[in-house]
Every structure is written in structure tokens, then in C-alpha cells.
Backbone as a ProteinNet text record, in pm:
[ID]
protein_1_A
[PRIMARY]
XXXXXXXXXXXXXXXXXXXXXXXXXXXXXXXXXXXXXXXXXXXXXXXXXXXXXXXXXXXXXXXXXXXXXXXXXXXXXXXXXXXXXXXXXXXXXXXXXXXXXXXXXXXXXXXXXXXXXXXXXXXXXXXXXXXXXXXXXXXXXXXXXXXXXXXXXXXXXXXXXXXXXXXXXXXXXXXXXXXXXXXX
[TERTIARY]
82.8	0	87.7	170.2	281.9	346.8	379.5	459.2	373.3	242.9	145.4	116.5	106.5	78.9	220.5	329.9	438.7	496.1	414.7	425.4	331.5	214	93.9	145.8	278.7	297.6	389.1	496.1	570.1	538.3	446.8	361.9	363.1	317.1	261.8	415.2	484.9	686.5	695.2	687.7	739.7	684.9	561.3	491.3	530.4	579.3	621.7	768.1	837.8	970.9	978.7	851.3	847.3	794.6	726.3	658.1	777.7	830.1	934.5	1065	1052.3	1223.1	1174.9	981.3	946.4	946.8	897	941.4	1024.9	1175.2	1270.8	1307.5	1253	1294.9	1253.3	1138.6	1047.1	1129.2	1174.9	1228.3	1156.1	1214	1120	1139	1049.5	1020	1090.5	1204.2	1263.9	1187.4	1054.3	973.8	905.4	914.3	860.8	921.1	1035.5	1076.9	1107.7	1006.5	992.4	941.1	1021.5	919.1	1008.1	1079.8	1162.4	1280.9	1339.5	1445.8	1530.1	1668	1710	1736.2	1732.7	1737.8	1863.5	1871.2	2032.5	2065.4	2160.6	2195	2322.6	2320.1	2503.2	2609.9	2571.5	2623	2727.4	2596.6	2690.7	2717.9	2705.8	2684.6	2897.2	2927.8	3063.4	3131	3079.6	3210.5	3287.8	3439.8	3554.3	3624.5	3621.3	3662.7	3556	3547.6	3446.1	3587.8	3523.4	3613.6	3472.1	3565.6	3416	3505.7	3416.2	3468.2	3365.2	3407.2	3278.7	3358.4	3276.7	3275.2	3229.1	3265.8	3182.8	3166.1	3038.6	3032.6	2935.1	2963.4	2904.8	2803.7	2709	2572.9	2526.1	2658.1	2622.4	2643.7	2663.6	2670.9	2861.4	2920.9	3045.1	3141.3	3171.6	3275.5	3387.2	3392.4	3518.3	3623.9	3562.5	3679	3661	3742.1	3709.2	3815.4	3757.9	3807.1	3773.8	3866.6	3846	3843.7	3778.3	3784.3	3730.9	3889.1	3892.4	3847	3731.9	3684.5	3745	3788.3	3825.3	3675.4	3565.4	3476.2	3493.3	3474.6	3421.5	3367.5	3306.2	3139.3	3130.3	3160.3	3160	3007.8	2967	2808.1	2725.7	2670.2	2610.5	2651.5	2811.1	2881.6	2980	2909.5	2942.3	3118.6	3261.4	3348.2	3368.6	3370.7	3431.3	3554.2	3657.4	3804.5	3760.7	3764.8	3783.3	3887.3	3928.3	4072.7	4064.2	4085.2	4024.4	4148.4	4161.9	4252.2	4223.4	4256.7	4171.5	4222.2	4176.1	4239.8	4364.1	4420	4500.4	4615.2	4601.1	4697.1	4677.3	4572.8	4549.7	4503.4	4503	4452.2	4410	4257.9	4210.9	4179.2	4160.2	4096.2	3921.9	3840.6	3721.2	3708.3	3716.4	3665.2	3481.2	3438	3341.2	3255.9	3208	3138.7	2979.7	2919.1	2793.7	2723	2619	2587.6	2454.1	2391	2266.4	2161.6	2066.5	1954.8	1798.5	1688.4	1570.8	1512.7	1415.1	1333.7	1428.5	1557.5	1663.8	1684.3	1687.7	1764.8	1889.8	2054.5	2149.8	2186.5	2290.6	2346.6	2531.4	2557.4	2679.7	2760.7	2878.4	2982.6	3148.9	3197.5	3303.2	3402.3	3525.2	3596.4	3531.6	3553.5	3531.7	3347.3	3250.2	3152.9	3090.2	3018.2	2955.6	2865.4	2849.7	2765.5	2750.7	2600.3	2564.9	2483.7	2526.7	2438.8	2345.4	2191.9	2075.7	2054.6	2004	2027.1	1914.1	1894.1	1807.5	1836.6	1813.4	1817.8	1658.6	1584.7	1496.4	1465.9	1386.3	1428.7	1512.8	1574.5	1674.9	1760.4	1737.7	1786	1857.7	1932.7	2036.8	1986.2	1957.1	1961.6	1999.9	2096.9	2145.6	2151	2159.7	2166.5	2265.3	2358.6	2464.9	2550.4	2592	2657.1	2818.5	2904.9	2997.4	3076.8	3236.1	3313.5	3401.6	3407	3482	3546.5	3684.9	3759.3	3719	3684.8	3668.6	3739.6	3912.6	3947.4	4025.8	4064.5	4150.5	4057.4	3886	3800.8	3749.2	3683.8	3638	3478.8	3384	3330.5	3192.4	3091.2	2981.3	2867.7	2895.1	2727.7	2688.2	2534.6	2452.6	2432.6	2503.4	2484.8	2387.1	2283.7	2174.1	2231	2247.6	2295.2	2207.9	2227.6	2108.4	2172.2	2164.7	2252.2	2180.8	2153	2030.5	2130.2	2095.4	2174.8	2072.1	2154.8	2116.5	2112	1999.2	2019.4	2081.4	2201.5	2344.9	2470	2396.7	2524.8	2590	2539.4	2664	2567.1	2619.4	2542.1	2556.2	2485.4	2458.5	2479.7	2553.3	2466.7	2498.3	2415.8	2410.4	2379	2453.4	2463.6	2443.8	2381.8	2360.1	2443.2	2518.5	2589.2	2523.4	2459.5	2347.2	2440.5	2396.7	2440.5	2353.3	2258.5	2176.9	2059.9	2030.8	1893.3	1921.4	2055.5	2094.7	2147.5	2141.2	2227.3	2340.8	2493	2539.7	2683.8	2672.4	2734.4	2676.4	2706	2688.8	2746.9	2743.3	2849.3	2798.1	2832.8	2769.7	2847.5	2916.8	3023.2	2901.5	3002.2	2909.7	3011.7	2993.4	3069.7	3035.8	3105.6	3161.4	3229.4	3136.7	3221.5	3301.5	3416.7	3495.4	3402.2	3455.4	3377.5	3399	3254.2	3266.1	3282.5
-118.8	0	125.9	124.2	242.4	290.6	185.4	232.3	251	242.3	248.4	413.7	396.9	578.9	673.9	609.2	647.5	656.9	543.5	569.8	674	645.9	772.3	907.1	909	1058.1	1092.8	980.2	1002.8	1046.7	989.7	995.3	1123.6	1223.9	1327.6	1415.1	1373.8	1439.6	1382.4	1201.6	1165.4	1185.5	1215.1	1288.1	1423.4	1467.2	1616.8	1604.3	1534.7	1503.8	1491.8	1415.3	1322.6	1430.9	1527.8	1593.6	1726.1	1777.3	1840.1	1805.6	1696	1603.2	1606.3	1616.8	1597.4	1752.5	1815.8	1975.5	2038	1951.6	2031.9	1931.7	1848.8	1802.2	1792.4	1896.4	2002.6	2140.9	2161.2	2301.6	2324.7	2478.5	2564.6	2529.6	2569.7	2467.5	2632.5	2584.9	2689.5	2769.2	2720.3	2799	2864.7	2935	3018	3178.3	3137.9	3285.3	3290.4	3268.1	3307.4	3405.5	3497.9	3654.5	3746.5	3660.3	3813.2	3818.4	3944.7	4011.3	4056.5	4107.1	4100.4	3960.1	3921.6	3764.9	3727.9	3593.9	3547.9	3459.8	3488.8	3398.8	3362.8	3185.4	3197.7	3236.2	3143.4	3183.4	3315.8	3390.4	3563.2	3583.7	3556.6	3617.8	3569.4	3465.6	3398.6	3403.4	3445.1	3412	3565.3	3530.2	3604.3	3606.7	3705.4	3669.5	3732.3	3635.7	3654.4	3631.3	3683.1	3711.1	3681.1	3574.3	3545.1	3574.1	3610.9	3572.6	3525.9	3439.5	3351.7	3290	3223.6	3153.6	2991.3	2941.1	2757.2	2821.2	2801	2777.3	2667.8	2619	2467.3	2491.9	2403.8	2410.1	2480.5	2551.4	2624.5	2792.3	2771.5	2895	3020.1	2897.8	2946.5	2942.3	3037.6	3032.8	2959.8	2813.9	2730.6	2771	2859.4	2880.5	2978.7	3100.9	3191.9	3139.6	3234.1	3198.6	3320	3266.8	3374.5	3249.1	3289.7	3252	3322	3254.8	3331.7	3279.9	3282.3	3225.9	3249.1	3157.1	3166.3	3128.1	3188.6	3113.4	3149.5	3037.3	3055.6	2990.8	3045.3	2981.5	2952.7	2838.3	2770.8	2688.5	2765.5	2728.2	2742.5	2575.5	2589.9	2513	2553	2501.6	2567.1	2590.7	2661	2590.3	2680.2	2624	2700.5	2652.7	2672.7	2683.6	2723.8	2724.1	2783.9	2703.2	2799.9	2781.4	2882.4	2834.7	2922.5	2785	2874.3	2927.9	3023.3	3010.8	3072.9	2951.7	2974.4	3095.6	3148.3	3171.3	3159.2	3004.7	2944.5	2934.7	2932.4	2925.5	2797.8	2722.2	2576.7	2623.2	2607	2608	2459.7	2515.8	2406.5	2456.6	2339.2	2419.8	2296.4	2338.7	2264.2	2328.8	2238	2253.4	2199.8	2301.3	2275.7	2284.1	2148.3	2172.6	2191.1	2313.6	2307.3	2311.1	2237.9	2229.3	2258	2371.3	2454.7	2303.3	2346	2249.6	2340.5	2262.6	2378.3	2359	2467.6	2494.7	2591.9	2659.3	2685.6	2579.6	2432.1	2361.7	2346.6	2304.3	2267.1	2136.4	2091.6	1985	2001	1973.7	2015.3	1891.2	1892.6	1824.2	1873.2	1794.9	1849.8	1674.1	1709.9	1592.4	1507.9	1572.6	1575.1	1558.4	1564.7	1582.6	1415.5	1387.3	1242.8	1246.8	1203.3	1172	1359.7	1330.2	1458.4	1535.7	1656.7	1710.1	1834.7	1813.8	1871.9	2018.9	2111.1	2245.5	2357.8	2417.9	2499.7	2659.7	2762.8	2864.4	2936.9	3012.8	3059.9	3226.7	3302.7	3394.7	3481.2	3529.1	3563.1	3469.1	3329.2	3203.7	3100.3	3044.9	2949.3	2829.7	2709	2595.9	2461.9	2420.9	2248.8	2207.3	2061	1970	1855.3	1818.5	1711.6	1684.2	1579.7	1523	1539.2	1593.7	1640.1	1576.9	1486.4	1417.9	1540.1	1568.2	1641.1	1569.9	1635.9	1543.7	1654.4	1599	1647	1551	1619.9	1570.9	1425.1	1430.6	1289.6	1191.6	1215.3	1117.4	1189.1	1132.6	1138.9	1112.6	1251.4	1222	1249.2	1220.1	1243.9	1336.8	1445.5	1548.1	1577.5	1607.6	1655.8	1789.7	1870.6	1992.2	2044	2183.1	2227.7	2372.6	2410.5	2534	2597.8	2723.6	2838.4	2953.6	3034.5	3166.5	3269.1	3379	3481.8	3610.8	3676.2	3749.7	3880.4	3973.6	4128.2	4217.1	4287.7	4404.2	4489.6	4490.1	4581.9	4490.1	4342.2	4270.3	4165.7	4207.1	4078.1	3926.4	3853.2	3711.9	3688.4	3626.3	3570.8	3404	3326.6	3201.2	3133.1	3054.5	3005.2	2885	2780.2	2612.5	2571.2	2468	2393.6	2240.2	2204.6	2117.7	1980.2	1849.7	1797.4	1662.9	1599.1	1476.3	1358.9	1282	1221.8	1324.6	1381.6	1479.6	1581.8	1632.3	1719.7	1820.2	1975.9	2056.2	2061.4	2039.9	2039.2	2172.9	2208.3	2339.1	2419.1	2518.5	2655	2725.1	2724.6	2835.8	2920.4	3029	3130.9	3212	3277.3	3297.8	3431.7	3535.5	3649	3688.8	3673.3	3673.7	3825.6	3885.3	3974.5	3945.9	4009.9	3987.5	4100.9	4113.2	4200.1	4306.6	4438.3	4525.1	4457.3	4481.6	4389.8	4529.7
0	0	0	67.4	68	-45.2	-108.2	-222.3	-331.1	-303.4	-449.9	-421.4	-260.9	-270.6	-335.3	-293.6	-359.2	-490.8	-570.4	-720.1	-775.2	-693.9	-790	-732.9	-614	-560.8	-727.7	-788	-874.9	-1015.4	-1030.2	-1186.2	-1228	-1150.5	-1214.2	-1238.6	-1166.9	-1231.5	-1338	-1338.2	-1443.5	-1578.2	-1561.1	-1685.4	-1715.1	-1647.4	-1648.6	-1684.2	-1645.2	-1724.4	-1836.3	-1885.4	-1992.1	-2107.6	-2099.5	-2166.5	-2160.7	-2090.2	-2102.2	-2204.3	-2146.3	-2246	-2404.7	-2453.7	-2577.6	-2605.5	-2538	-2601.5	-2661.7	-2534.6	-2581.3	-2739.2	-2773.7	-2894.2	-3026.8	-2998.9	-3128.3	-3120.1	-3266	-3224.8	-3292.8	-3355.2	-3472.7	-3584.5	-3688	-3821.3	-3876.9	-3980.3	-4059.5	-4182.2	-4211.2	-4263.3	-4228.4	-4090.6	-3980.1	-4050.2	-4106.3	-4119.9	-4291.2	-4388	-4515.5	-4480.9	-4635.4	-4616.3	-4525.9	-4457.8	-4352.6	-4451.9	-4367.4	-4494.2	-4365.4	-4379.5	-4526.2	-4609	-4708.4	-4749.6	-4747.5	-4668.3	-4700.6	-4809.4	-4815.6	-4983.8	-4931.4	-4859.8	-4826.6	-4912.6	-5070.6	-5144.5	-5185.4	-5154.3	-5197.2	-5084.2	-4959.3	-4834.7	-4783.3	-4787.9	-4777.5	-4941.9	-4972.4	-5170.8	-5098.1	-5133.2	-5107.7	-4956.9	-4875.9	-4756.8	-4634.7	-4527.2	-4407.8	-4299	-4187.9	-4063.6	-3956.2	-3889.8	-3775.1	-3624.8	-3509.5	-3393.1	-3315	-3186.6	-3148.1	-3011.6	-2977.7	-2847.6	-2822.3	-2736.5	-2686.4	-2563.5	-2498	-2336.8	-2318.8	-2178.9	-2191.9	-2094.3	-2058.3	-2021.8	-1941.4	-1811.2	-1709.3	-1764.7	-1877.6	-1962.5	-1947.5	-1868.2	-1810.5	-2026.7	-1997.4	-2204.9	-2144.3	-2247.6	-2244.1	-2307.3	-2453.9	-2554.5	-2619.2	-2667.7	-2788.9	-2915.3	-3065	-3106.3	-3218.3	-3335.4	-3451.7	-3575.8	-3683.3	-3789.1	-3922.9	-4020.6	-4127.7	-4241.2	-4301.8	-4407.5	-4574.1	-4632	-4799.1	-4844	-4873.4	-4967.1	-5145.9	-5191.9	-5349.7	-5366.8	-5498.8	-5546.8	-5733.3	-5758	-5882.1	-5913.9	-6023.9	-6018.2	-5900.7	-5873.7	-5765.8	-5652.4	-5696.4	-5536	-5504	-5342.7	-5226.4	-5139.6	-5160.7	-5130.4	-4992.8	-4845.1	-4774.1	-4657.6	-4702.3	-4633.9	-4479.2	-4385.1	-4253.1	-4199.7	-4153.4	-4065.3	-3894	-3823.2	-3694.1	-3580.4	-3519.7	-3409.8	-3253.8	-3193.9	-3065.6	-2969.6	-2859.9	-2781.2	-2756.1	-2680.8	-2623	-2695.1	-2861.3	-2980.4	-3057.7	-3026.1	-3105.7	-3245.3	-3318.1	-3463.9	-3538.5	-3594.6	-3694.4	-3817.4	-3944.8	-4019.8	-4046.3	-4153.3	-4180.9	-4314.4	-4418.1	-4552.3	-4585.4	-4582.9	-4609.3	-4744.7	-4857	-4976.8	-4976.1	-4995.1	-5011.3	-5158.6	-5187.4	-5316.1	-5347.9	-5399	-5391.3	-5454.7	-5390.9	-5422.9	-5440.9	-5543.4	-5517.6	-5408.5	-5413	-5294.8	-5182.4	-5179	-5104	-5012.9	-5036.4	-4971.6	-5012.1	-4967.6	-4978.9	-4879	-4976.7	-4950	-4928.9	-4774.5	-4713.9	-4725.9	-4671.8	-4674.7	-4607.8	-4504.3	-4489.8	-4432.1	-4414.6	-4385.2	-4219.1	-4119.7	-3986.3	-3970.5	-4078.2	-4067.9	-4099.8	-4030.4	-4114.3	-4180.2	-4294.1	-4398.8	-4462.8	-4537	-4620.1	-4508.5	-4504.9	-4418.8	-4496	-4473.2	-4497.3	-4457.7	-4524.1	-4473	-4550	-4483.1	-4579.8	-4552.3	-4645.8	-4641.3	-4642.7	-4554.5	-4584.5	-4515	-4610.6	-4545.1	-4515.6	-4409.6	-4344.3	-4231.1	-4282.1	-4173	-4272.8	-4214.8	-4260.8	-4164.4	-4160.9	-4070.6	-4121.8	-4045.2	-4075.5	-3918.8	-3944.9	-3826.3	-3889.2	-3824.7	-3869.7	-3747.7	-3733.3	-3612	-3638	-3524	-3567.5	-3429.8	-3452.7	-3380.6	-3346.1	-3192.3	-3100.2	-2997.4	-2991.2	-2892.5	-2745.4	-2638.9	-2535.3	-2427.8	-2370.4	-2287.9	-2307.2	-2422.4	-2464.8	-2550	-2549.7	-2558.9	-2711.5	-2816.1	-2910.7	-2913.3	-2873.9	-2879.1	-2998.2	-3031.7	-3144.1	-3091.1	-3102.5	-3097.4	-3222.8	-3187.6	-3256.9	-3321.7	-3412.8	-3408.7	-3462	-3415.9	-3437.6	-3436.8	-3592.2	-3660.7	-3712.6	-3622.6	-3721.1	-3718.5	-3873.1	-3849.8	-3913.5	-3849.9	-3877.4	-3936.3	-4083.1	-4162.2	-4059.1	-4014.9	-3919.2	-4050	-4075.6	-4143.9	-4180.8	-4081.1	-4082.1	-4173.9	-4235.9	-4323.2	-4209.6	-4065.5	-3992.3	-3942.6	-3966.4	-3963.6	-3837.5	-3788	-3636.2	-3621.6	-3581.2	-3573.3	-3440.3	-3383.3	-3273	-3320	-3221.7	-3245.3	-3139.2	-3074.5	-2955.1	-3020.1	-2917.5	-2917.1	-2825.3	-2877.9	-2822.6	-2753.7	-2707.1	-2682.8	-2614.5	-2625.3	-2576.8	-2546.4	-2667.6	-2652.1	-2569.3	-2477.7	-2419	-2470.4	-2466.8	-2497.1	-2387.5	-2432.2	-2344.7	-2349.2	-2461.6	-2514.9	-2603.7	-2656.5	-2678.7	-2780.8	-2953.5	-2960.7	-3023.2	-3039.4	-3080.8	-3161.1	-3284.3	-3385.8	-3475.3	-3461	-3515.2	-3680.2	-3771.3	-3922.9	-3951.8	-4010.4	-4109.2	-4205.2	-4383	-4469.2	-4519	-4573.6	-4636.6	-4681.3	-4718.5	-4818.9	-4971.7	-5047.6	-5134.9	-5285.5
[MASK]
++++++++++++++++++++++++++++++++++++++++++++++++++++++++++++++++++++++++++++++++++++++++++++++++++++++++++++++++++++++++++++++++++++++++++++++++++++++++++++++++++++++++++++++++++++++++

């Protein structure tokens, strides 16, 4: 008898867990923002040179890392070439080649070495969004998150994008990288 009153005390959390944990795993549908402006076109938006600076902070919102990055893009037909070359804070440096390849409807189709498989993406609007799982070494260990990329073009020309870094349906980092392109 005790513990039955003790499970029906539990139920109504674990439904509340449960319905919470499904929320956070509906985000926003990227056709929410057709029609807003200014329109991004990665395309023209990265062809020549972009200069980003940005940040990781991890779940307690404490910044693990800054960083800068210098973009080479060019654009042959309808593919999107991206050179990044990053350098941290601390003095570590990476780079990420990234191939994007325009598709209709403003969807694209991504690609980079470090990236697995083809990753799905759409441009709409004034929004950029992909999701692709991306291998990070954290701490000697190699590990696989989920990345959830969205980058909002500001009226003033500077791109915004913010990424949640997932891991078992968790956000467990943060980055956030604000781009500027050259005068064109």
C-alpha cells in the first residue's frame, strides 16, 4: 500500500519530465521565417573573404573557448566552397573545408571531412539551418554530438549564428560565432 501511494505521488513528475524532455525536442520549423528580410543567400553572403569571432560555453553557460575565424569562400556554379581556418584563444589552430551544393526549394546539400555523412540544410528567409553530427575530442576522448545550426543574416550585413551542441537529446554546449564579410 505504501509504495502504491508512492508511485501515484511520482507519476505526475514523471509525466512532467516526460513531456518536457518531448518539447525540448520540437524546435522551430525553418519555414517560420519566409518573407523576412534582409534575405540570405550563403552563397553571396561567404564568396571572397568573411572574418568570424565567437565563443563555446558549456551548459552552465560558463565560455570554455574563444576563437576567430577566417573564411576563404568561393562559389563555382552551384557550389558553395568553404576554407575555414580557426585560431583559438590558447593558440590551437584548426581548419574545416566545407562543400555546399545549392539544391531547389533553397535547400542545400553540405559536406566536410570531420563531418559524417551529407548534411541537410536549408536557407529561408533571413535564416540558414542544418543539423549534422559532428566528432569532437573532449578531454583525450572522441566524442559524437549533434549539431543544431542556425545563423540569422542582421540588417546591418553581420550574420549571427548560434549552435547547440546535443548529446543524448541534451544541450550540453553553446556556440555562438558572429561573421563579417569584407567590403565587397
Amino acid at each position: 500500500m505504501y509504495r502504491k501511494v508512492l508511485d501515484r505521488g511520482r507519476r505526475p513528475a514523471v509525466w512532467l519530465a516526460m513531456v518536457l524532455m518531448l518539447a525540448g525536442c520540437a524546435g522551430v520549423d525553418v519555414e517560420r521565417y519566409a518573407g523576412t528580410t534582409p534575405r540570405l543567400d550563403i552563397a553571396h553572403y561567404f564568396e571572397g573573404q568573411t572574418r568570424a569571432w565567437g565563443m563555446v560555453q558549456d551548459y552552465s553557460g560558463e565560455v570554455q573557448r574563444r576563437f576567430t575565424v577566417d573564411i576563404d569562400g568561393s562559389v563555382e556554379g552551384d557550389t558553395l566552397t568553404l576554407d575555414e581556418r580557426f585560431t583559438y584563444a590558447d593558440g590551437e589552430t584548426d581548419r574545416r573545408v566545407w562543400t555546399f551544393e545549392r539544391r531547389d526549394g533553397g535547400r542545400w546539400e553540405g559536406r566536410a571531412s570531420d563531418v559524417e555523412g551529407v548534411v541537410q540544410a536549408r536557407q529561408v528567409g533571413h535564416v540558414f539551418h542544418m543539423s549534422y553530427p559532428l566528432e569532437v575530442t573532449v578531454d583525450g576522448r572522441d566524442l559524437t554530438f549533434q549539431m543544431d545550426d542556425w545563423m540569422y543574416l542582421q540588417p546591418d550585413g553581420r550574420l549571427i549564428n548560434r549552435t547547440a551542441m546535443r548529446k543524448f537529446g541534451l544541450t550540453l554546449a553553446e556556440i555562438t560565432i558572429m561573421f563579417t564579410h569584407e567590403e565587397r
